[in-house]
Amino acid sequence: MRKVEVKPYNECWNSMFEVEANLLYKIFGSEIIDIHHIGSTSVKGLKAKPIIDIMPVVKDVNRIDEFNTSMMAIGYVSKGENGIDQRRYFQKGGELRTHHLHFYQLDNPNIKRHLAFRDYLRSHSDVA
């Protein structure tokens, strides 16, 4: 069984996101429209599982599977949709996961949902 620990906020989480976002831009190029840091590690001051959740927004989510070999080369395992229709999900770090990627196509309503939740917590520290 995998042990998950919640840690105090770490200033390094944002730079870990930036490093990974740059790698993703190099692999996917113009397929990526934007990349967002989401999840609890994206909220300054919030305790969190130390796993960086990243949401790349892409032109065509169905093309993401074409990049699985390149993603494996930088340590990611493809999980396909992993239970969420029209998403492509990747994990990095094995049992000691460090990153989760949630690829969505530009018109997917899950993008707005993830960003709204993150932004709400960022602007309401009493709730976070």
Short mmCIF file of C-alpha atoms in Angstrom, two decimals:
data_model
loop_
_atom_site.label_atom_id
_atom_site.label_comp_id
_atom_site.label_asym_id
_atom_site.label_seq_id
_atom_site.Cartn_x
_atom_site.Cartn_y
_atom_site.Cartn_z
CA MET A 1 0.00 0.00 0.00
CA ARG A 2 1.25 3.45 -0.94
CA LYS A 3 1.74 5.85 1.98
CA VAL A 4 0.63 9.42 1.36
CA GLU A 5 1.76 12.21 3.65
CA VAL A 6 0.55 15.78 3.84
CA LYS A 7 3.43 18.24 4.15
CA PRO A 8 3.68 21.94 5.03
CA TYR A 9 3.71 24.27 2.03
CA ASN A 10 7.05 24.21 0.23
CA GLU A 11 8.25 27.19 -1.84
CA CYS A 12 10.01 24.72 -4.18
CA TRP A 13 6.69 23.37 -5.48
CA ASN A 14 6.25 26.29 -7.87
CA SER A 15 9.75 25.92 -9.31
CA MET A 16 9.15 22.15 -9.68
CA PHE A 17 6.07 23.05 -11.72
CA GLU A 18 8.07 25.48 -13.88
CA VAL A 19 10.78 22.92 -14.63
CA GLU A 20 8.21 20.33 -15.67
CA ALA A 21 6.18 22.82 -17.72
CA ASN A 22 9.32 23.68 -19.71
CA LEU A 23 9.93 19.98 -20.42
CA LEU A 24 6.34 19.57 -21.59
CA TYR A 25 6.58 22.57 -23.94
CA LYS A 26 9.71 21.00 -25.48
CA ILE A 27 7.95 17.67 -26.05
CA PHE A 28 4.52 18.85 -27.19
CA GLY A 29 5.45 22.14 -28.85
CA SER A 30 2.55 23.95 -30.48
CA GLU A 31 0.07 21.25 -29.42
CA ILE A 32 0.04 22.95 -25.99
CA ILE A 33 -2.07 26.07 -25.62
CA ASP A 34 -1.33 26.66 -21.92
CA ILE A 35 -0.06 24.83 -18.84
CA HIS A 36 -1.51 25.40 -15.36
CA HIS A 37 -0.27 24.45 -11.91
CA ILE A 38 -3.35 23.06 -10.15
CA GLY A 39 -4.11 21.09 -7.01
CA SER A 40 -3.07 21.76 -3.45
CA THR A 41 0.62 22.41 -4.21
CA SER A 42 -0.47 25.41 -6.31
CA VAL A 43 -1.99 27.21 -3.30
CA LYS A 44 0.60 29.18 -1.35
CA GLY A 45 0.58 28.31 2.35
CA LEU A 46 -1.64 25.23 2.00
CA LYS A 47 -0.50 21.90 3.40
CA ALA A 48 -0.51 19.30 0.65
CA LYS A 49 0.54 15.92 -0.63
CA PRO A 50 3.90 16.79 -2.22
CA ILE A 51 2.71 15.83 -5.71
CA ILE A 52 2.73 18.55 -8.37
CA ASP A 53 -0.53 18.50 -10.33
CA ILE A 54 -0.16 20.01 -13.79
CA MET A 55 -2.91 20.66 -16.31
CA PRO A 56 -1.73 21.14 -19.88
CA VAL A 57 -4.46 22.51 -22.15
CA VAL A 58 -4.06 21.19 -25.68
CA LYS A 59 -5.56 21.60 -29.14
CA ASP A 60 -6.47 17.92 -29.56
CA VAL A 61 -6.43 15.55 -26.58
CA ASN A 62 -6.54 12.54 -28.89
CA ARG A 63 -3.06 13.40 -30.22
CA ILE A 64 -1.49 13.14 -26.75
CA ASP A 65 -1.16 9.36 -27.05
CA GLU A 66 1.31 9.92 -29.90
CA PHE A 67 3.78 11.34 -27.35
CA ASN A 68 3.77 8.42 -24.88
CA THR A 69 7.29 7.28 -25.81
CA SER A 70 8.70 10.77 -25.27
CA MET A 71 6.87 11.00 -21.95
CA MET A 72 8.30 7.64 -20.84
CA ALA A 73 11.78 9.01 -21.61
CA ILE A 74 11.32 11.72 -18.95
CA GLY A 75 9.87 9.32 -16.39
CA TYR A 76 6.10 9.40 -16.96
CA VAL A 77 3.71 6.48 -17.15
CA SER A 78 0.63 6.94 -19.31
CA LYS A 79 -2.65 5.97 -17.67
CA GLY A 80 -4.90 6.90 -20.61
CA GLU A 81 -8.15 8.55 -19.57
CA ASN A 82 -7.89 6.88 -16.13
CA GLY A 83 -11.63 7.12 -15.48
CA ILE A 84 -12.26 10.64 -16.78
CA ASP A 85 -13.60 10.91 -20.32
CA GLN A 86 -11.52 13.04 -22.71
CA ARG A 87 -8.57 13.40 -20.32
CA ARG A 88 -5.06 11.98 -20.69
CA TYR A 89 -3.41 11.27 -17.36
CA PHE A 90 0.25 10.62 -16.57
CA GLN A 91 2.12 9.86 -13.34
CA LYS A 92 5.79 10.33 -12.51
CA GLY A 93 7.74 8.89 -9.62
CA GLY A 94 6.28 5.40 -9.21
CA GLU A 95 5.29 4.67 -5.61
CA LEU A 96 6.90 7.96 -4.55
CA ARG A 97 4.93 10.04 -7.03
CA THR A 98 6.18 13.52 -7.72
CA HIS A 99 3.92 14.69 -10.57
CA HIS A 100 0.47 14.10 -12.01
CA LEU A 101 -0.45 15.43 -15.46
CA HIS A 102 -4.04 16.03 -16.49
CA PHE A 103 -4.25 16.85 -20.22
CA TYR A 104 -7.51 18.40 -21.43
CA GLN A 105 -8.59 19.75 -24.78
CA LEU A 106 -9.31 23.50 -24.86
CA ASP A 107 -13.11 23.13 -24.78
CA ASN A 108 -13.27 20.67 -21.86
CA PRO A 109 -15.34 21.95 -18.88
CA ASN A 110 -12.93 20.31 -16.41
CA ILE A 111 -10.42 23.07 -17.17
CA LYS A 112 -12.71 25.74 -15.77
CA ARG A 113 -13.56 23.55 -12.76
CA HIS A 114 -9.91 22.95 -11.83
CA LEU A 115 -8.97 26.61 -12.25
CA ALA A 116 -12.01 27.89 -10.35
CA PHE A 117 -11.24 25.62 -7.39
CA ARG A 118 -7.56 26.60 -7.34
CA ASP A 119 -8.32 30.31 -7.70
CA TYR A 120 -10.98 30.20 -4.98
CA LEU A 121 -8.51 28.68 -2.52
CA ARG A 122 -5.83 31.18 -3.53
CA SER A 123 -8.14 34.12 -2.83
CA HIS A 124 -9.79 32.69 0.32
CA SER A 125 -6.98 31.70 2.65
CA ASP A 126 -9.48 31.22 5.50
CA VAL A 127 -11.11 28.40 3.51
CA ALA A 128 -7.80 26.95 2.32
#
